[in-house]
Coordinates of C-alpha atoms in Angstrom, one line a residue:
M1 CA -18.1 -0.3 -17.3
I2 CA -15.2 -1.6 -19.7
I3 CA -11.9 -0.2 -19.0
R4 CA -9.8 0.9 -21.8
L5 CA -6.6 -0.5 -21.9
P6 CA -3.8 1.7 -23.3
S7 CA -2.7 1.7 -27.0
R8 CA 0.6 -0.6 -27.6
L9 CA 2.7 2.8 -28.1
H10 CA 1.1 4.1 -24.7
Q11 CA 2.1 0.8 -23.2
T12 CA 5.6 1.0 -24.2
R13 CA 6.1 4.5 -22.8
L14 CA 4.5 3.4 -19.5
M15 CA 6.9 0.4 -19.5
I16 CA 9.6 2.8 -19.8
D17 CA 8.6 5.2 -17.3
R18 CA 7.7 2.4 -14.7
H19 CA 10.9 0.6 -15.2
R20 CA 12.8 3.6 -14.4
W21 CA 11.7 3.3 -10.8
L22 CA 13.6 0.0 -10.2
L23 CA 17.1 1.6 -11.4
P24 CA 18.2 3.1 -8.2
L25 CA 17.3 0.3 -6.2
A26 CA 19.2 -2.1 -8.6
I27 CA 22.1 -0.2 -8.3
A28 CA 22.0 0.3 -4.4
S29 CA 21.8 -3.7 -4.4
T30 CA 25.3 -4.0 -5.9
V31 CA 27.2 -1.3 -4.1
A32 CA 27.6 -0.1 -0.6
V33 CA 25.6 3.1 -0.8
A34 CA 23.2 4.0 -3.8
P35 CA 24.6 7.0 -6.2
A36 CA 21.1 8.4 -5.0
C37 CA 22.8 9.1 -1.9
T38 CA 24.6 12.3 -3.0
H39 CA 22.8 14.3 -0.1
A40 CA 24.0 11.9 2.7
S41 CA 26.6 13.5 4.9
S42 CA 30.0 11.6 5.1
A43 CA 29.5 10.4 8.6
S44 CA 26.0 8.7 7.7
V45 CA 27.7 7.0 4.6
M46 CA 30.3 5.7 6.7
Q47 CA 28.0 4.6 9.4
S48 CA 25.7 3.0 6.9
S49 CA 28.5 1.0 5.4
S50 CA 29.5 -0.3 8.8
D51 CA 26.1 -0.6 10.5
P52 CA 23.8 -3.3 8.4
N53 CA 20.6 -1.8 10.3
Y54 CA 21.4 2.0 9.5
V55 CA 18.4 3.3 7.7
Q56 CA 19.2 6.0 5.0
V57 CA 16.2 8.1 3.9
V58 CA 17.2 9.7 0.7
P59 CA 15.1 12.1 -1.3
N60 CA 15.5 12.7 -4.9
E61 CA 12.8 15.1 -5.9
A62 CA 14.0 15.4 -9.6
D63 CA 13.2 11.8 -10.0
R64 CA 9.9 12.0 -7.9
R65 CA 11.2 9.5 -5.3
V66 CA 12.7 9.0 -2.0
D67 CA 14.8 5.7 -1.4
V68 CA 14.8 4.1 2.1
I69 CA 17.9 1.8 2.0
V70 CA 19.3 -0.4 4.9
G71 CA 22.9 -1.0 5.3
G72 CA 23.6 0.0 1.9
K73 CA 20.7 -2.3 0.5
P74 CA 17.3 -1.6 -0.8
F75 CA 14.3 -1.7 1.5
T76 CA 11.9 0.4 -0.4
S77 CA 11.1 3.7 -2.2
Y78 CA 8.4 6.3 -1.8
I79 CA 7.6 7.2 -5.4
W80 CA 4.9 9.4 -7.0
P81 CA 5.4 8.7 -10.8
T82 CA 3.1 10.4 -13.3
T83 CA 1.5 6.9 -14.2
V84 CA 0.5 6.2 -10.7
K85 CA -2.8 8.3 -9.4
K86 CA -1.2 8.4 -5.8
P87 CA 2.1 8.0 -3.9
V88 CA 3.2 4.4 -3.0
L89 CA 5.8 2.8 -1.5
Y90 CA 7.3 0.4 -4.1
P91 CA 9.0 -2.3 -4.2
L92 CA 9.0 -3.7 -0.7
L93 CA 11.9 -6.2 0.2
S94 CA 12.5 -8.2 3.5
A95 CA 15.8 -8.0 5.2
N96 CA 17.3 -11.0 3.1
G97 CA 16.1 -9.2 0.0
V98 CA 13.0 -10.8 -0.8
V99 CA 10.7 -8.8 -3.0
I100 CA 7.1 -9.2 -1.5
T101 CA 5.2 -6.9 -3.8
R102 CA 3.8 -7.3 -7.4
G103 CA 5.8 -5.9 -10.2
F104 CA 5.2 -2.4 -11.6
P105 CA 4.3 -3.3 -14.3
P106 CA 3.7 -7.2 -13.4
R107 CA 6.8 -9.6 -14.0
P108 CA 6.2 -12.6 -16.2
G109 CA 4.1 -14.9 -14.7
E110 CA 2.3 -12.5 -12.5
R111 CA -1.3 -11.5 -12.7
V112 CA -2.0 -8.4 -14.7
D113 CA -5.6 -7.6 -13.1
H114 CA -6.2 -4.5 -11.0
P115 CA -3.7 -1.9 -12.5
H116 CA -4.3 0.4 -9.6
H117 CA -2.5 -2.1 -7.2
V118 CA 1.1 -0.7 -6.9
G119 CA 3.2 -1.4 -3.8
L120 CA 1.7 -0.2 -0.6
W121 CA -0.7 2.6 -0.6
F122 CA -3.6 4.6 1.4
N123 CA -6.8 5.7 -0.2
Y124 CA -10.6 4.7 -0.5
G125 CA -13.2 3.9 -3.0
D126 CA -15.9 6.4 -2.3
V127 CA -15.1 9.9 -1.1
N128 CA -17.8 12.6 -2.0
N129 CA -18.9 9.9 -4.7
L130 CA -15.3 10.0 -6.3
D131 CA -13.5 6.8 -6.5
F132 CA -9.7 7.3 -5.3
W133 CA -9.0 3.5 -4.9
N134 CA -9.6 2.4 -8.7
N135 CA -8.0 5.1 -10.5
S136 CA -5.2 4.3 -12.9
D137 CA -4.0 5.1 -16.5
A138 CA -6.3 2.3 -17.7
I139 CA -9.2 4.5 -17.1
P140 CA -10.9 6.1 -20.0
A141 CA -10.9 9.8 -20.4
S142 CA -14.6 9.8 -20.7
Q143 CA -14.9 8.2 -17.3
A144 CA -12.2 10.3 -15.6
S145 CA -15.0 12.5 -14.0
K146 CA -15.6 9.6 -11.6
Y147 CA -12.3 9.4 -10.1
G148 CA -9.9 11.4 -7.8
T149 CA -6.3 11.5 -7.5
I150 CA -4.1 11.9 -4.6
V151 CA -1.2 14.4 -5.6
H152 CA 2.5 14.4 -3.8
R153 CA 2.9 18.0 -2.6
S154 CA 6.0 18.2 -0.5
I155 CA 8.6 16.5 1.5
R156 CA 8.4 17.9 5.1
S157 CA 11.3 16.0 6.6
A158 CA 13.6 13.1 5.8
K159 CA 15.5 11.7 8.7
S160 CA 18.3 8.8 8.5
G161 CA 19.5 6.9 11.6
A162 CA 20.8 3.6 13.4
G163 CA 17.8 1.0 13.1
E164 CA 15.3 3.9 12.3
G165 CA 14.4 6.5 9.7
V166 CA 11.6 8.8 9.2
L167 CA 10.0 10.5 6.2
E168 CA 7.4 12.8 6.2
T169 CA 5.1 14.1 3.4
T170 CA 2.1 16.2 2.3
E171 CA -0.5 15.3 -0.3
E172 CA -3.8 16.3 -1.5
W173 CA -6.8 14.4 -2.4
V174 CA -7.9 16.1 -5.6
R175 CA -11.1 16.1 -7.6
P176 CA -11.2 15.7 -11.4
D177 CA -11.5 19.7 -11.6
Q178 CA -8.4 19.9 -9.5
K179 CA -9.8 21.2 -6.5
P180 CA -8.3 19.5 -3.4
I181 CA -10.9 18.3 -0.6
L182 CA -8.5 16.6 1.8
R183 CA -5.0 17.4 3.0
E184 CA -3.1 14.2 4.0
D185 CA 0.0 14.8 6.3
T186 CA 1.9 11.1 6.6
K187 CA 4.5 10.4 8.8
Y188 CA 6.6 6.9 7.5
V189 CA 8.8 5.5 10.2
F190 CA 11.1 2.7 8.8
H191 CA 12.5 0.2 11.3
A192 CA 15.3 -2.3 10.5
S193 CA 16.8 -5.0 12.9
L194 CA 18.4 -8.5 12.4
G195 CA 15.7 -10.2 10.1
A196 CA 13.0 -7.7 10.2
R197 CA 11.6 -4.7 8.6
T198 CA 8.8 -2.6 9.7
I199 CA 6.9 0.4 8.4
E200 CA 4.5 2.3 10.6
R201 CA 2.4 4.7 8.6
I202 CA 0.5 7.4 10.3
T203 CA -2.0 9.1 8.0
T204 CA -3.6 12.3 9.3
L205 CA -6.5 13.4 6.8
T206 CA -7.9 17.2 7.2
A207 CA -11.0 18.0 5.5
L208 CA -10.5 21.4 3.7
D209 CA -13.2 24.0 2.9
S210 CA -16.2 21.4 3.0
E211 CA -17.4 17.9 4.5
V212 CA -15.7 15.2 3.2
D213 CA -18.1 11.9 3.1
F214 CA -16.3 8.4 3.1
I215 CA -19.4 6.5 1.7
D216 CA -19.5 2.9 2.8
N217 CA -17.4 0.9 0.3
K218 CA -15.1 -2.2 0.2
E219 CA -12.3 -0.6 -1.4
G220 CA -9.9 0.8 1.2
V221 CA -7.9 2.0 3.0
I222 CA -4.3 0.6 3.4
G223 CA -3.7 -1.8 0.6
L224 CA -0.7 -4.0 -0.3
R225 CA -0.3 -6.1 -3.6
L226 CA 1.6 -9.0 -3.0
A227 CA 4.1 -10.9 -5.4
R228 CA 2.6 -13.9 -7.2
Q229 CA 4.4 -16.6 -4.9
L230 CA 2.6 -15.0 -2.0
E231 CA -0.9 -15.5 -3.3
H232 CA -3.4 -18.3 -2.3
P233 CA -2.9 -21.3 -4.5
S234 CA -6.3 -20.9 -6.2
L235 CA -7.2 -22.9 -9.3
Q236 CA -10.5 -21.0 -10.0
P237 CA -10.9 -17.9 -12.1
E238 CA -12.7 -15.0 -10.4
K239 CA -14.8 -12.0 -10.9
F240 CA -14.7 -8.9 -8.7
A241 CA -17.1 -6.1 -8.8
D242 CA -16.5 -2.7 -7.3
A243 CA -19.6 -0.5 -5.8
S244 CA -20.3 0.7 -9.2
G245 CA -20.7 -2.6 -10.8
K246 CA -17.4 -2.4 -12.6
V247 CA -16.2 -6.1 -13.2
T248 CA -12.5 -7.1 -13.2
D249 CA -11.7 -10.6 -14.3
V250 CA -8.8 -12.4 -12.2
A251 CA -7.7 -15.5 -14.3
R252 CA -6.8 -18.9 -13.4
M253 CA -3.0 -19.4 -13.3
D254 CA -0.3 -22.1 -12.6
T255 CA -0.1 -22.5 -8.8
A256 CA 3.4 -24.0 -8.9
G257 CA 5.5 -22.1 -6.1
V258 CA 2.4 -20.2 -4.5
H259 CA 2.2 -20.9 -1.0
G260 CA 0.7 -17.8 0.8
H261 CA -1.8 -18.4 3.6
Y262 CA -3.7 -15.6 5.7
I263 CA -4.2 -15.9 9.6
S264 CA -5.9 -13.2 11.3
S265 CA -5.6 -12.2 15.0
E266 CA -9.1 -13.9 15.5
G267 CA -8.0 -17.2 14.2
K268 CA -9.7 -17.1 10.7
E269 CA -7.5 -18.5 8.0
G270 CA -7.2 -18.4 4.2
D271 CA -10.2 -16.9 2.2
A272 CA -12.2 -17.0 5.5
V273 CA -10.2 -13.8 6.6
W274 CA -12.1 -11.6 4.3
G275 CA -14.9 -9.6 5.5
T276 CA -14.0 -10.1 9.3
R277 CA -12.7 -8.1 11.9
G278 CA -9.4 -8.5 13.4
K279 CA -6.6 -6.5 15.3
W280 CA -3.9 -7.6 12.6
T281 CA -3.6 -10.3 10.1
M282 CA -0.3 -12.1 8.8
L283 CA 0.4 -14.0 5.8
H284 CA 3.2 -16.5 5.3
G285 CA 4.7 -17.9 2.2
D286 CA 7.8 -18.4 0.4
V287 CA 9.4 -16.6 -2.5
N288 CA 11.7 -19.0 -4.5
G289 CA 11.9 -21.3 -1.5
A290 CA 13.1 -18.2 1.0
P291 CA 10.3 -18.3 3.8
V292 CA 8.9 -14.8 4.6
T293 CA 5.9 -13.4 6.9
V294 CA 4.0 -10.1 6.1
A295 CA 1.5 -8.5 8.7
I296 CA -0.7 -5.4 8.8
L297 CA -1.3 -4.1 12.2
D298 CA -4.3 -1.9 13.2
H299 CA -4.0 0.3 16.1
P300 CA -6.9 0.8 18.7
K301 CA -7.0 4.5 18.2
N302 CA -8.0 4.1 14.5
W303 CA -11.8 4.7 14.0
G304 CA -13.6 1.6 13.4
Y305 CA -11.3 -0.5 15.3
P306 CA -10.8 -3.6 15.1
T307 CA -10.8 -2.9 11.1
Y308 CA -12.3 -5.0 8.7
W309 CA -10.1 -7.1 6.2
H310 CA -10.1 -6.9 2.5
A311 CA -7.7 -9.6 2.0
R312 CA -8.2 -11.5 -1.2
G313 CA -6.2 -14.6 -2.2
Y314 CA -5.2 -13.0 -5.7
G315 CA -2.6 -11.0 -3.8
L316 CA -4.7 -7.8 -2.3
F317 CA -4.0 -7.6 1.3
A318 CA -6.0 -4.5 2.5
A319 CA -7.3 -3.3 5.9
N320 CA -10.6 -1.2 5.7
P321 CA -12.5 0.1 8.7
L322 CA -15.0 2.4 6.6
G323 CA -16.8 -0.3 4.5
Q324 CA -18.5 -2.6 7.2
K325 CA -21.7 -3.1 5.0
A326 CA -20.0 -4.0 1.9
L327 CA -17.5 -6.2 3.6
T328 CA -20.0 -8.1 5.2
E329 CA -22.4 -8.2 2.3
G330 CA -25.0 -6.1 4.0
K331 CA -25.2 -7.6 7.2
A332 CA -23.8 -4.8 9.2
E333 CA -24.9 -1.3 8.8
A334 CA -23.3 1.3 6.6
T335 CA -20.4 3.1 7.9
N336 CA -20.6 6.5 6.0
Y337 CA -18.0 8.4 8.0
K338 CA -18.0 12.1 7.8
L339 CA -15.3 14.8 8.2
A340 CA -16.4 18.0 9.0
P341 CA -14.8 21.2 7.4
H342 CA -11.1 21.8 8.9
T343 CA -11.0 18.7 11.1
S344 CA -8.9 15.8 10.9
T345 CA -8.8 12.2 11.8
T346 CA -5.7 9.7 11.9
F347 CA -5.1 6.3 11.2
R348 CA -2.0 4.6 12.1
H349 CA -1.0 1.1 10.9
E350 CA 2.3 -1.0 10.8
V351 CA 3.4 -3.4 8.1
V352 CA 5.8 -6.1 9.5
I353 CA 8.0 -8.0 7.1
L354 CA 10.1 -10.9 8.8
D355 CA 12.4 -13.7 7.4
G356 CA 11.0 -16.8 8.0
T357 CA 7.7 -18.3 8.8
A358 CA 6.4 -16.4 12.0
S359 CA 3.9 -17.7 14.5
R360 CA 0.8 -15.9 15.6
E361 CA 2.8 -15.4 19.0
D362 CA 5.4 -13.7 17.1
I363 CA 3.0 -11.2 15.1
Q364 CA 1.1 -10.5 18.5
K365 CA 4.5 -9.5 20.2
Y366 CA 4.9 -6.8 17.5
Y367 CA 1.4 -5.7 18.0
N368 CA 1.9 -5.4 21.7
S369 CA 4.8 -3.2 21.0
F370 CA 3.2 -1.2 18.3
T371 CA 0.2 -0.5 20.5
R372 CA 2.1 0.3 23.7

């Protein structure tokens, strides 16, 4: 299937819409407290300006975003723009200000493949024969009936605090005819400490009036698209096909300054991590000379633990417990997880962002704390 790219005029409109997601964070990085913090109490504003690890969680529903600010500096934002087919956390920054996510739209010098890879997200490639993973504005209208959308419905709670902030949201997984099939209740716990940022994402999916089938597929479930400098330094162009046979080209690019390297809990490294199971996977590299480590941790209570890793050298960093046949190229039996009507399942993951080059032992300590 050929993906239709937006017209030049539409691309311009998308650029304008997408760039506005950066404005409050850009402002926040230059002042003690972002202007978006108009709803924060005077006490919290004073504490945030004096405590470098005070986490402010600031809803701004008119702009379809919630900003997360640590000590007056940007960490991330929960956003649900009309140009993305699911809510995402974008961008993600380390404690020392390193941006670890690819730009939205991609920055000069970054890859432009996979337009649905934005920030940090949670979805899946085959739910009741609908593709929630690959949906984006690049999908032609004639193919829209094959794709689902995750729609933000409400902010249930937003709490700020010393070293920790919490955001709770509700979304719905919606068919092309606008009928919801799943309710998603998500809790984000944002932690800040010296040289470290973590995000605990607790995702509860509830089937609504009918059974929901998660059909074995490699595209899932929690995904992060990395900045160009954190990719693997590969000189080879690649082609990647989804379950329906749609092929995306990933072009060869200059590898100057590209130093990313995956390491799994089971000792797999580099491209060998893809399609293997592990409790966690870490990636270390540097951005403009500033070393950084990123890890995704799987929880023992998650279905399919330990998860399979859909970790690609071109910058996709994802954990998927539901596509074991696809991710082993047919060596394992198909997963085909089913959720009965009005029943729920919960997935818990933690994303760790550390200044510097962490060791496996360092990540294991975070994992032990996460699973305690």
